[in-house]
mmCIF file of C-alpha atoms in Angstrom:
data_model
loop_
_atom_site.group_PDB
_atom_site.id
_atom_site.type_symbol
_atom_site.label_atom_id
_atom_site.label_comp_id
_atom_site.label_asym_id
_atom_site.label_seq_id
_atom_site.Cartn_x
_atom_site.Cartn_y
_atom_site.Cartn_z
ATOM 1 C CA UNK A 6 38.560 -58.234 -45.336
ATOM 2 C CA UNK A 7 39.496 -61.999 -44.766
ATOM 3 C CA UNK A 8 36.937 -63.110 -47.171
ATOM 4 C CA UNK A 9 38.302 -60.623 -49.777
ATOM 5 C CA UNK A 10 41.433 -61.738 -49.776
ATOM 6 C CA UNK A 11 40.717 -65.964 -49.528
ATOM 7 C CA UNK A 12 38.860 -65.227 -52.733
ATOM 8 C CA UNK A 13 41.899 -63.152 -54.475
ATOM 9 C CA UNK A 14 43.811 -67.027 -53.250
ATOM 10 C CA UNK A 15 41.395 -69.086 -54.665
ATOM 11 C CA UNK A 16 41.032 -67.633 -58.104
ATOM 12 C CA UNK A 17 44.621 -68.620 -58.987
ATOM 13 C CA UNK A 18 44.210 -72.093 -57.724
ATOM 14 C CA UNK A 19 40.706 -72.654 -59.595
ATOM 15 C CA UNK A 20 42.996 -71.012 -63.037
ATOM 16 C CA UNK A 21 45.424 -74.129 -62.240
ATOM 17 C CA UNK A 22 42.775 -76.465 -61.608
ATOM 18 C CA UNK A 23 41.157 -75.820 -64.682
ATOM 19 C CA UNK A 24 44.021 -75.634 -66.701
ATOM 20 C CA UNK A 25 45.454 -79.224 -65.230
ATOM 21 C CA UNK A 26 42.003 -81.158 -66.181
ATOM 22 C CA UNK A 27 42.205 -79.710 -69.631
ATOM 23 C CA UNK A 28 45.968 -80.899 -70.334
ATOM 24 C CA UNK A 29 44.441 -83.753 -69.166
ATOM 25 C CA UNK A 30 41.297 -84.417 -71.416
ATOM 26 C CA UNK A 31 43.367 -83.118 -74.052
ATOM 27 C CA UNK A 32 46.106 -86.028 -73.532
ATOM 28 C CA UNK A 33 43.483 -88.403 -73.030
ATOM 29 C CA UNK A 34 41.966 -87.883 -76.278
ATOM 30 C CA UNK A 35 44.759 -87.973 -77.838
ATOM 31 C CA UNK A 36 45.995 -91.521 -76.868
ATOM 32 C CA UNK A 37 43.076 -92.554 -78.029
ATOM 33 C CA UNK A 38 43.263 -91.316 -81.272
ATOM 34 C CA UNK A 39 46.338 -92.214 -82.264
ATOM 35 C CA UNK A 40 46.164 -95.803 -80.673
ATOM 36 C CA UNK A 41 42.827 -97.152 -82.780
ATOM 37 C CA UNK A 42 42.585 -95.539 -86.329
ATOM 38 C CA UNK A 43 44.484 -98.257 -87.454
ATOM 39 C CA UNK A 44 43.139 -100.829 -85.880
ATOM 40 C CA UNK A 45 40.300 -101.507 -88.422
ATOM 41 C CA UNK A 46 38.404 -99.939 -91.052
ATOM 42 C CA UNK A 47 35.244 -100.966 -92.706
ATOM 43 C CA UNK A 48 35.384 -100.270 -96.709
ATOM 44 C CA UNK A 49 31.471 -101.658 -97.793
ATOM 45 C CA UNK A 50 30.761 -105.010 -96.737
ATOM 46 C CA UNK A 51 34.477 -106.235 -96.015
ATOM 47 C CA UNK A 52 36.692 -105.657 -92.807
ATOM 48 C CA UNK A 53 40.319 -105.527 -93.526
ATOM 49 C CA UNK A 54 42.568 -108.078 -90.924
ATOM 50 C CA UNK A 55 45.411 -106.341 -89.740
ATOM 51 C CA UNK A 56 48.595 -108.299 -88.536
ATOM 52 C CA UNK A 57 50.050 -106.735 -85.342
ATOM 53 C CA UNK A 58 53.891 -106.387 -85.333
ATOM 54 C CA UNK A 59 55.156 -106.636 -81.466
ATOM 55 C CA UNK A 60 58.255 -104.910 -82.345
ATOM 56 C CA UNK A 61 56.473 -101.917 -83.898
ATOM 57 C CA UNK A 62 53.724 -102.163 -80.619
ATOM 58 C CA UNK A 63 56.760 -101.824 -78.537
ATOM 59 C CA UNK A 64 57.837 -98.622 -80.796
ATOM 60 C CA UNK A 65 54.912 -97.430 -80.682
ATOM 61 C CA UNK A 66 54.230 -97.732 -77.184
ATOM 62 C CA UNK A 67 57.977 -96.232 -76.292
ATOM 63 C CA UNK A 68 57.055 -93.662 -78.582
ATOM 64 C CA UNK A 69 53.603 -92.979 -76.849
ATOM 65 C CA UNK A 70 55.682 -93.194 -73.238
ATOM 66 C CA UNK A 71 58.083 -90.553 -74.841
ATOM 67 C CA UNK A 72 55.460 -88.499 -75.978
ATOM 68 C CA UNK A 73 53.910 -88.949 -72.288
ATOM 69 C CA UNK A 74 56.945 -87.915 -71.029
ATOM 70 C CA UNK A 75 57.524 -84.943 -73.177
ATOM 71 C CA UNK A 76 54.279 -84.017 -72.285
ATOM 72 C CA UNK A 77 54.779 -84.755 -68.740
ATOM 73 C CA UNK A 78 57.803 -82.387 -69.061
ATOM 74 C CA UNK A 79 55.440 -80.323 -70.812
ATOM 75 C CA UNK A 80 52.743 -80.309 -68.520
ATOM 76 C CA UNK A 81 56.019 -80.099 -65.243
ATOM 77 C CA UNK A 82 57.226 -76.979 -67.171
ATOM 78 C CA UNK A 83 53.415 -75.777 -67.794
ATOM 79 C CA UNK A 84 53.060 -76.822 -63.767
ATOM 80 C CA UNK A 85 55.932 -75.060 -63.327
ATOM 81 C CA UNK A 86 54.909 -71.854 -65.049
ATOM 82 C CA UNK A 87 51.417 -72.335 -63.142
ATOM 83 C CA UNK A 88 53.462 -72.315 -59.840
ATOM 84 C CA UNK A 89 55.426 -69.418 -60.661
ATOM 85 C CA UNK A 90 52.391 -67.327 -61.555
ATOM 86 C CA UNK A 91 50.863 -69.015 -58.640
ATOM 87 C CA UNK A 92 53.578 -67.783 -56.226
ATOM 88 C CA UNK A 93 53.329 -64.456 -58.458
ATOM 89 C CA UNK A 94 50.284 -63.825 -57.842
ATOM 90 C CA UNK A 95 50.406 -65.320 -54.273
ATOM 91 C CA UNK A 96 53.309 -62.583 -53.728
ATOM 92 C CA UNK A 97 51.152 -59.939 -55.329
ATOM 93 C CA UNK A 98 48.175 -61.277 -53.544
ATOM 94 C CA UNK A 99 49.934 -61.256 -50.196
ATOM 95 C CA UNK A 100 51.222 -57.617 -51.199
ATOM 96 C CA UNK A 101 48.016 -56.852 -52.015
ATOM 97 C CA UNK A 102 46.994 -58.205 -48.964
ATOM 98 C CA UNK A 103 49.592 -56.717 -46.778
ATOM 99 C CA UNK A 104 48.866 -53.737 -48.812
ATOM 100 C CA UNK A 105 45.304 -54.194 -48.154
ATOM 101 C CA UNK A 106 45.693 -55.044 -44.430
ATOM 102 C CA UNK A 107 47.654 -51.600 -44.229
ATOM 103 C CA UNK A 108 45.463 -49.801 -45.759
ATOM 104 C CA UNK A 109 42.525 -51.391 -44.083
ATOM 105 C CA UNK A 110 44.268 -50.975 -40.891
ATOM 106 C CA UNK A 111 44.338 -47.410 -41.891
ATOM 107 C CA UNK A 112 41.200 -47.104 -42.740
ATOM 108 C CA UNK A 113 39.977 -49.021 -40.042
ATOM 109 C CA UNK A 114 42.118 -46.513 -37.979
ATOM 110 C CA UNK A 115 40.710 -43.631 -40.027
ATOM 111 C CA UNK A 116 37.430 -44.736 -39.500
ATOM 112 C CA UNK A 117 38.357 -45.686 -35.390
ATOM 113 C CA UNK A 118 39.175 -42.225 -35.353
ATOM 114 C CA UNK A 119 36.288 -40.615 -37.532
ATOM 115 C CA UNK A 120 34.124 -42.850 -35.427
ATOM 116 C CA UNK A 121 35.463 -42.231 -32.142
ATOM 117 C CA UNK A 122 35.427 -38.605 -33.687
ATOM 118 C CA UNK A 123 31.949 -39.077 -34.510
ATOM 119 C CA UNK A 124 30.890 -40.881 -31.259
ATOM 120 C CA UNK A 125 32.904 -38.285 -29.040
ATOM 121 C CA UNK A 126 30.762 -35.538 -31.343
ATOM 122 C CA UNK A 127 27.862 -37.601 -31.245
ATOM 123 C CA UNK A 128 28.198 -38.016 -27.562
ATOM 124 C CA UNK A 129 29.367 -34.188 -26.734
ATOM 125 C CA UNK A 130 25.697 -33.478 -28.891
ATOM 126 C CA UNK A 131 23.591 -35.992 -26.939
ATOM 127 C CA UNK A 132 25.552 -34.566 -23.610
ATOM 128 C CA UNK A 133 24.967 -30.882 -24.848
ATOM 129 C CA UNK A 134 21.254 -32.062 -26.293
ATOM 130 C CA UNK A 135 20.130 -33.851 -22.826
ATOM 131 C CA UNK A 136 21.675 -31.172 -20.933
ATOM 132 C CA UNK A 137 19.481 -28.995 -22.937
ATOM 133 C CA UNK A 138 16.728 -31.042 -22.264
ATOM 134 C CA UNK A 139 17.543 -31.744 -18.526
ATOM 135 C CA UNK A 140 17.843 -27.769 -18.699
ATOM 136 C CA UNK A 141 14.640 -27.267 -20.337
ATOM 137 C CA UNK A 142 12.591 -29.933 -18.301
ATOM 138 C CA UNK A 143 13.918 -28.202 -15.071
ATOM 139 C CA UNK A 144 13.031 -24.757 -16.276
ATOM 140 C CA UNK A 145 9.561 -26.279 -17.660
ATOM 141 C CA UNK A 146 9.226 -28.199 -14.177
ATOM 142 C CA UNK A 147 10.452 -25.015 -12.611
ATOM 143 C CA UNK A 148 7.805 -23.264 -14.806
ATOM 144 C CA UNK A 149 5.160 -25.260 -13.668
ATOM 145 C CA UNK A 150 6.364 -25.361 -10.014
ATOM 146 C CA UNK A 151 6.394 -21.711 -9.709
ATOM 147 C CA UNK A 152 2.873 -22.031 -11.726
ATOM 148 C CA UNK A 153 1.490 -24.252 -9.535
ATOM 149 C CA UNK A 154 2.961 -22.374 -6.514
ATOM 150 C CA UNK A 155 2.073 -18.825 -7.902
ATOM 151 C CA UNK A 156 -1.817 -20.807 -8.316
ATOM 152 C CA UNK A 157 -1.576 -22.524 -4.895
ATOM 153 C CA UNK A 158 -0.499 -19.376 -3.909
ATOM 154 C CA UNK A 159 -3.403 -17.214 -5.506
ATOM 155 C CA UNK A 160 -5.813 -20.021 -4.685
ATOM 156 C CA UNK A 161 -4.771 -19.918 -0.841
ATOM 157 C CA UNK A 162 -4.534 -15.793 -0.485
ATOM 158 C CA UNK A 163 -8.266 -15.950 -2.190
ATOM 159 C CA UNK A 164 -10.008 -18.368 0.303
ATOM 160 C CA UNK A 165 -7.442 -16.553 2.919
ATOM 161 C CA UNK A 166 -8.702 -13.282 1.594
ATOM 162 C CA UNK A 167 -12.240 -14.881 1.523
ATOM 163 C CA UNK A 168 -12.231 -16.717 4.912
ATOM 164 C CA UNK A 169 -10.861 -13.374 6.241
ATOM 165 C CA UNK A 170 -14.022 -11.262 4.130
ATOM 166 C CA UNK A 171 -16.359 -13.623 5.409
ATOM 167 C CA UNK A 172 -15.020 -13.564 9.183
ATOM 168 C CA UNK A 173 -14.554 -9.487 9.484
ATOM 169 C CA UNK A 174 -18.088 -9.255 7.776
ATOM 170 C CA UNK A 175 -19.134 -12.148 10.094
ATOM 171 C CA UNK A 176 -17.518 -10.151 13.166
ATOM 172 C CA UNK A 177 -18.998 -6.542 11.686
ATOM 173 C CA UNK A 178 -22.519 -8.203 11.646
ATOM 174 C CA UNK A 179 -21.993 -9.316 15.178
ATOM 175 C CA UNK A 180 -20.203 -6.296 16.421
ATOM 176 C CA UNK A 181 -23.126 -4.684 14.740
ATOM 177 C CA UNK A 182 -25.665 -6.277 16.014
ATOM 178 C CA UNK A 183 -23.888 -6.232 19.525
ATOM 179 C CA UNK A 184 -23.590 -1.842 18.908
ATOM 180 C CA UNK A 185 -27.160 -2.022 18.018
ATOM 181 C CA UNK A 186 -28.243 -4.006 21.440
ATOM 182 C CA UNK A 187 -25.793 -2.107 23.011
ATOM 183 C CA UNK A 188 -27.188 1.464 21.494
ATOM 184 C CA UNK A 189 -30.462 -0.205 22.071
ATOM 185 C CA UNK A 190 -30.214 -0.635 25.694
ATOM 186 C CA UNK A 191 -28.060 2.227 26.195
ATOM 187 C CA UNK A 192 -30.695 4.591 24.413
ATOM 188 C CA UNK A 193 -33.300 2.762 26.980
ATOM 189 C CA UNK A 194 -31.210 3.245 29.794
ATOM 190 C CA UNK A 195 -30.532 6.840 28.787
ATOM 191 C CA UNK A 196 -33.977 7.594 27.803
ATOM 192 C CA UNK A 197 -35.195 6.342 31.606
ATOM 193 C CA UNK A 198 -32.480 8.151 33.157
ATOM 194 C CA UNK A 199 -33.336 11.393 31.058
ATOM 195 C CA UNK A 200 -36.423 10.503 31.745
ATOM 196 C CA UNK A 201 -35.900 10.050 35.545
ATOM 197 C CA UNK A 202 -33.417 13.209 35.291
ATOM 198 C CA UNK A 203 -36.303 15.328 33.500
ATOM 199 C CA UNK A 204 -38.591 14.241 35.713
ATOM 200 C CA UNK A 205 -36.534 15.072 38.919
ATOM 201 C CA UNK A 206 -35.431 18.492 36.881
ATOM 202 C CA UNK A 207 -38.726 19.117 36.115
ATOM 203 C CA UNK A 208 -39.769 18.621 39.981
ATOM 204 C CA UNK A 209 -36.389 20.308 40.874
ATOM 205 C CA UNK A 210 -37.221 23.425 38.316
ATOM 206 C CA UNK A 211 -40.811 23.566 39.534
ATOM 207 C CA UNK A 212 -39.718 23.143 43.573
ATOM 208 C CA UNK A 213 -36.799 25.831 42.989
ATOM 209 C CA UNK A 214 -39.629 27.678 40.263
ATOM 210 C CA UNK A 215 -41.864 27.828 43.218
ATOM 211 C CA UNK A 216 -39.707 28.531 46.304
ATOM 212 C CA UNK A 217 -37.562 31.285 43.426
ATOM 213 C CA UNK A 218 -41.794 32.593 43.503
ATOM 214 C CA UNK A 219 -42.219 32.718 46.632
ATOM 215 C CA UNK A 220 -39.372 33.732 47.267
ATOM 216 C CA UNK A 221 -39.266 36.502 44.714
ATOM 217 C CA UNK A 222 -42.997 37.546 45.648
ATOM 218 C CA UNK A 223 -41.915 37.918 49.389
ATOM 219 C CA UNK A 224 -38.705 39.768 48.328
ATOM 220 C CA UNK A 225 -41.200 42.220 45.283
ATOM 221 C CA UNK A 226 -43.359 42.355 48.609
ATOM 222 C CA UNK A 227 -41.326 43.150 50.751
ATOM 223 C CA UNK A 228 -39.172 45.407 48.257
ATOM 224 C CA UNK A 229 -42.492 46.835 47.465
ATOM 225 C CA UNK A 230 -43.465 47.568 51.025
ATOM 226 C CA UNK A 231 -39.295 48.669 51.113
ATOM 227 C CA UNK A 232 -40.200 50.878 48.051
ATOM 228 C CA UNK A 233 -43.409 52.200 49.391
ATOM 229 C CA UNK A 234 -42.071 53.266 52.893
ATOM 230 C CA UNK A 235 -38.837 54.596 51.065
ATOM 231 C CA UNK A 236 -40.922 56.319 48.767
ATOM 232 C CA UNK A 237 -42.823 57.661 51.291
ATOM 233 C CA UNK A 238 -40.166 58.359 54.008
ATOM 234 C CA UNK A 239 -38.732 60.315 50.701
ATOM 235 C CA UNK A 240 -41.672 62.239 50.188
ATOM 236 C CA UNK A 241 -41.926 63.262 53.272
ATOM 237 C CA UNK A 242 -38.511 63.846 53.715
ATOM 238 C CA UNK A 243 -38.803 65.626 50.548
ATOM 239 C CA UNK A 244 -41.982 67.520 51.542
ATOM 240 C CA UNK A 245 -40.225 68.319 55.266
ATOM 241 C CA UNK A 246 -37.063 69.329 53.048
ATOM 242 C CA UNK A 247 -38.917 71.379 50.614
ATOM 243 C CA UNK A 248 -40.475 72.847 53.450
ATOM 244 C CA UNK A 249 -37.544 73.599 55.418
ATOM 245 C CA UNK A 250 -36.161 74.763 51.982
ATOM 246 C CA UNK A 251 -39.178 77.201 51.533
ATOM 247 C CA UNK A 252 -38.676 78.288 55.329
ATOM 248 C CA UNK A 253 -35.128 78.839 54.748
ATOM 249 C CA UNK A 254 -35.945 80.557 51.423
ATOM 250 C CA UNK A 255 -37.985 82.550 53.493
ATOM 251 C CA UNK A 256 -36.382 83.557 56.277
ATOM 252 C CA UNK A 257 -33.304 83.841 53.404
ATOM 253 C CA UNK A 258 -35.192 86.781 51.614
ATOM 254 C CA UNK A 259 -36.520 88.216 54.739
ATOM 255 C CA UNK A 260 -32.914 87.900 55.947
ATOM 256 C CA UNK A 261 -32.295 89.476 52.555
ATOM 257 C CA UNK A 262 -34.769 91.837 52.345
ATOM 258 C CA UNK A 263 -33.521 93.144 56.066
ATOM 259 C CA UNK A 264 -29.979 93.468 54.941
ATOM 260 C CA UNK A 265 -30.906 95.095 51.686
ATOM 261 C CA UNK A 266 -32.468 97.576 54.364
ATOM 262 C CA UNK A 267 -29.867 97.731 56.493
ATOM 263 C CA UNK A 268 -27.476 98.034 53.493
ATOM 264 C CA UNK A 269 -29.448 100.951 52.276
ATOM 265 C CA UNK A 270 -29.347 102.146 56.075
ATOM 266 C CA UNK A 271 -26.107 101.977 56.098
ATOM 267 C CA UNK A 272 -25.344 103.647 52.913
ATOM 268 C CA UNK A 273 -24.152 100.308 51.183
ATOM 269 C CA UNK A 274 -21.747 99.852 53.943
ATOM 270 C CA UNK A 275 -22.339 96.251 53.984
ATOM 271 C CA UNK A 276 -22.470 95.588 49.792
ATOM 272 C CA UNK A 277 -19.597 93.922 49.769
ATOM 273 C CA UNK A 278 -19.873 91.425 52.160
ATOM 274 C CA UNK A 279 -21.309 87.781 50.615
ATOM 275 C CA UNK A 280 -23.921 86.062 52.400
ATOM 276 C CA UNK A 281 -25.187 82.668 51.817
ATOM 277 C CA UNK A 282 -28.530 84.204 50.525
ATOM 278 C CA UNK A 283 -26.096 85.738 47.867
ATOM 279 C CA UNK A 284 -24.246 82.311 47.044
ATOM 280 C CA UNK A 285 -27.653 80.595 46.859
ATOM 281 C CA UNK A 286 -28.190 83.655 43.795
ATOM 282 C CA UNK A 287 -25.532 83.061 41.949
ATOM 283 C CA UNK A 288 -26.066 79.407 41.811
ATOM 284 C CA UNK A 289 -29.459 79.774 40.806
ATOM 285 C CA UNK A 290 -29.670 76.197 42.889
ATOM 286 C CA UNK A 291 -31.202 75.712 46.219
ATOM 287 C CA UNK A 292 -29.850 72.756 48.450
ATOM 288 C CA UNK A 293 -33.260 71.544 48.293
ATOM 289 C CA UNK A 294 -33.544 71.346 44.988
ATOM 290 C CA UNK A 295 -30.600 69.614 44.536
ATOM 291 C CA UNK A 296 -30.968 67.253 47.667
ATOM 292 C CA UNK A 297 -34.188 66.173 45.986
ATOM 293 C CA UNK A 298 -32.808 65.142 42.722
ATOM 294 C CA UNK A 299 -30.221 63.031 44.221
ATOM 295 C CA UNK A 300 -32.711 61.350 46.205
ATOM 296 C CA UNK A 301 -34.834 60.894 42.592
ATOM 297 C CA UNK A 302 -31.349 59.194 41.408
ATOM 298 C CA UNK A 303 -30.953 56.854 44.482
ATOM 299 C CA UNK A 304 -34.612 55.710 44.009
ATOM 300 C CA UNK A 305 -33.795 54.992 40.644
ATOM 301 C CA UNK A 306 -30.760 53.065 41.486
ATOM 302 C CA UNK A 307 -32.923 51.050 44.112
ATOM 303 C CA UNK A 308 -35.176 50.274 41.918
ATOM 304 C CA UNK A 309 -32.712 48.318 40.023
ATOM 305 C CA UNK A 310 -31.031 47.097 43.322
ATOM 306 C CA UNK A 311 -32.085 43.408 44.883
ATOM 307 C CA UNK A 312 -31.240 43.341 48.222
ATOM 308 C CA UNK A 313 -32.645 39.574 49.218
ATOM 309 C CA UNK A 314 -33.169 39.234 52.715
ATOM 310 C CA UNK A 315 -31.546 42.747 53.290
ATOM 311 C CA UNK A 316 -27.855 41.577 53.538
ATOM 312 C CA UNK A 317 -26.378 44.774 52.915
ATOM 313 C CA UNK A 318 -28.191 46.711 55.354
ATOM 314 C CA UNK A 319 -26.464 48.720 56.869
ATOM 315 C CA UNK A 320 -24.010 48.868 53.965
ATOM 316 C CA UNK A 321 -22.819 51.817 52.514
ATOM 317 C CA UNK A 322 -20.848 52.751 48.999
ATOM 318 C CA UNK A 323 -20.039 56.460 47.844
ATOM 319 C CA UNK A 324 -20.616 56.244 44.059
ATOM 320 C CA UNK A 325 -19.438 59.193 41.297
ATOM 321 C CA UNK A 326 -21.547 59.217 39.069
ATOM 322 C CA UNK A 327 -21.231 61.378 35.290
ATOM 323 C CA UNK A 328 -24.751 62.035 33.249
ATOM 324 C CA UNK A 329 -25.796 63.996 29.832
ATOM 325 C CA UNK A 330 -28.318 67.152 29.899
ATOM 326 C CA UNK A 331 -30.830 64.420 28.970
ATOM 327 C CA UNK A 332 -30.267 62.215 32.256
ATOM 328 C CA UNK A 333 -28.062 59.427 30.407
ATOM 329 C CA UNK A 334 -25.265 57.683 32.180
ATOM 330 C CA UNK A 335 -21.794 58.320 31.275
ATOM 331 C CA UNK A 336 -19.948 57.118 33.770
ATOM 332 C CA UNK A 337 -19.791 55.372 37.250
ATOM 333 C CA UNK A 338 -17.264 54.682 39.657
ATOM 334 C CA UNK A 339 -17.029 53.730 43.137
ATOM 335 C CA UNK A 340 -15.365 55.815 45.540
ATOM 336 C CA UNK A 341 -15.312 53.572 48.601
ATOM 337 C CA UNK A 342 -17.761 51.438 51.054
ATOM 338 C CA UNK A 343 -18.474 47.748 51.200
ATOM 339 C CA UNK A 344 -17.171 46.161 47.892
ATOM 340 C CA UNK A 345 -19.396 43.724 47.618
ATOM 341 C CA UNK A 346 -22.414 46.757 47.919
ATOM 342 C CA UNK A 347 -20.423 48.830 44.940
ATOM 343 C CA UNK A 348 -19.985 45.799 43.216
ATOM 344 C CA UNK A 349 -23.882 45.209 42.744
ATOM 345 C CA UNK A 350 -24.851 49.067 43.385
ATOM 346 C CA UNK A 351 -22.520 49.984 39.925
ATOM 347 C CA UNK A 352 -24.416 46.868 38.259
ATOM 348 C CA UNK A 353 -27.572 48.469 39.268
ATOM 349 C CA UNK A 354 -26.763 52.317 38.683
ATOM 350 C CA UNK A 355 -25.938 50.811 35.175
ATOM 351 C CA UNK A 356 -29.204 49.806 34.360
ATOM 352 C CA UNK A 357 -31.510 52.518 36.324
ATOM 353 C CA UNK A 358 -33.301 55.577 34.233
ATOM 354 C CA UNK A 359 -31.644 58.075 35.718
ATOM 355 C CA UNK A 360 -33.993 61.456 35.410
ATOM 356 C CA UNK A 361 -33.630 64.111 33.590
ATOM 357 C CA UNK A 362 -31.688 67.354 35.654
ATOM 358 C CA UNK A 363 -33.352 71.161 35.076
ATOM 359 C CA UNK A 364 -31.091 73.124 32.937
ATOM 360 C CA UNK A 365 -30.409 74.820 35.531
ATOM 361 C CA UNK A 366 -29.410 71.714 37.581
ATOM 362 C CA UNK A 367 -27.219 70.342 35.177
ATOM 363 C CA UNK A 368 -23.802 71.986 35.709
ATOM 364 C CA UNK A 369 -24.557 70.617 39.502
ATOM 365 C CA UNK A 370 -25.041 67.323 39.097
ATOM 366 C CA UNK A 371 -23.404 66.211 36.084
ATOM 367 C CA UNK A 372 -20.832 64.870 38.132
ATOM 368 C CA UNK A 373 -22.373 63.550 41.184
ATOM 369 C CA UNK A 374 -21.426 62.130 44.595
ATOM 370 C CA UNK A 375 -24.613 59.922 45.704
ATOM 371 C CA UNK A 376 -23.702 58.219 49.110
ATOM 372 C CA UNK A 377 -25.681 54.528 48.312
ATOM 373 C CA UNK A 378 -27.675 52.899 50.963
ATOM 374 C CA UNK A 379 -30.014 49.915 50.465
ATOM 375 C CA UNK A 380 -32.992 50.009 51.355
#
């Protein structure tokens, strides 16, 4: 701006300048002219002698001061003019230049503002810009920590997860292997002990096998010899019953056969009158018969009954005892005696082949009182 306005200055000074040395050549020339063209001439080959008057060089040089004079006024009035249009233009320069200043001190303002504007925007956009980068490079560094994390992470659950594989299959092989000694030795140890147990079983069985053998061939011998006297006491007994049964059958139709005659004797007096030869008729049963069929029944239950070494004797138990036409059991109870004896006397009734009755037995002994006694 300075420079601007020294050269607006300068301009009118250089216009004066110039304008002063040409007033001044111009004067110069002048004098000269008008002081020697007629101070010789030369006319061919002669040169004319000219007689100077001191009078007319004092005219002439009054003249020539007037004429400086006048054209000192001149050149004072042309000055003055210059000046004026100096200070004119000096006044209009420093208007212009006040004008100038103002408007440059606007502008400058103007542009103060539209710069400060301008920075304030520029720095708002590089505040809003490198907050936008600070923002970006902590989400990207937050990016990449949480990366680097989530991979440290990954990296440290895989060789976690892989120390961890390696250590349970590490501890399965041993535990493993341990189970397998373990089974190993256990299957020995229970092999020898079966083995030992099997063994002493085995000796056990065949000691118990042998004494139960003995012991069972003394108790089938003795039972046996048990069976055979029974057997035989009941066949006698049977034989001595029968006989006392055909003796009493006998002396029964003797008896009979006397009373018949007595009855006819008398006339039928005494026709009325039962007698046990009569009762024995209408059963159509002897005792004996029937006496000997219950003793077939308690064979057959002794048969089934094992009385080792005879602790029940002595023992009785009254069993009841229900069979079909065809000798098959329906039913037995006990009706009193030792309970252990009816206990294993029902057991044995239960599986003894109890004989077939006589028709004419049956309605007898279908329901049955046998009074039990080991043998």
């Amino acid at each position: 701006m300075s420079n601007k306005l020294n050269s607006k200055l300068s301009l009118p000074v250089i216009i004066s300048i110039l304008l002063h040395g040409i007033l001044i050549i111009a004067l110069g020339y002048k004098f000269v002219s008008d002081t020697g063209e007629n101070y010789g001439s030369i006319n061919g080959n002669s040169i004319d002698a000219i007689m100077i008057d001191p009078s007319v060089m004092t005219e002439q040089y009054q003249r020539q001061l007037q004429t400086q004079v006048n054209q000192q006024k001149a050149d004072q009035k042309t000055q003055e003019l210059l000046d004026k249009q100096i200070k004119e233009l000096a006044e209009k320069a420093e208007a212009e230049k006040a004008a100038a200043e103002k408007a440059a001190a606007e502008k400058a303002a103007a542009e103060k503002a539209a710069a400060e504007k301008a920075a304030a925007e520029k720095a708002a956009a590089e505040k809003a810009a490198a907050e936008k980068a600070a923002a970006e490079k902590a989400a990207a560094e937050k990016a990449a920590a949480e990366k680097a994390a989530a991979e440290k992470a990954a990296a440290e659950k895989a060789a976690a997860e892989k120390a961890a594989a390696e250590k349970a299959a590490a501890e399965k092989a041993a535990a493993e292997k341990a189970a397998a000694e373990k089974a190993a030795a256990e299957k020995a140890a229970a092999e020898k002990a079966a083995a030992e147990k099997a063994a002493a079983e085995k000796a056990a069985v065949e000691k118990a096998a042998a004494e139960k053998a003995a012991a069972e061939k003394a108790a089938a011998e003795k039972a046996a010899a048990e069976k055979a006297a029974a057997e035989k006491a009941a066949a006698e007994k049977a034989a001595a019953e029968k006989a006392a049964a055909e003796k009493k059958a006998k002396q029964k139709a003797e008896q009979a056969k006397k009373d018949k005659a007595l009855n006819d004797l008398l006339g039928g007096l005494t026709s009325g009158t039962p007698s046990s030869g009569g009762a024995a008729s209408r059963k159509g049963v002897s005792d004996g018969e029937l006496d000997k069929y219950k003793s077939l029944v308690q064979n057959a239950i002794s048969n089934k009954f094992i009385n080792p070494p005879n602790v029940y004797r002595g023992k009785t138990c009254e069993l009841q005892i229900q069979i079909a036409p065809d000798g098959l059991l329906l039913n037995v109870t006990s009706k009193g005696g030792d309970a252990d004896l009816c206990r294993e006397a029902l057991a044995a009734t239960k599986l003894a082949a109890i004989p077939k009755p006589a028709s004419s037995l049956y309605n007898e002994v279908k329901t049955m009182n046998i009074e039990f006694q080991p043998k």
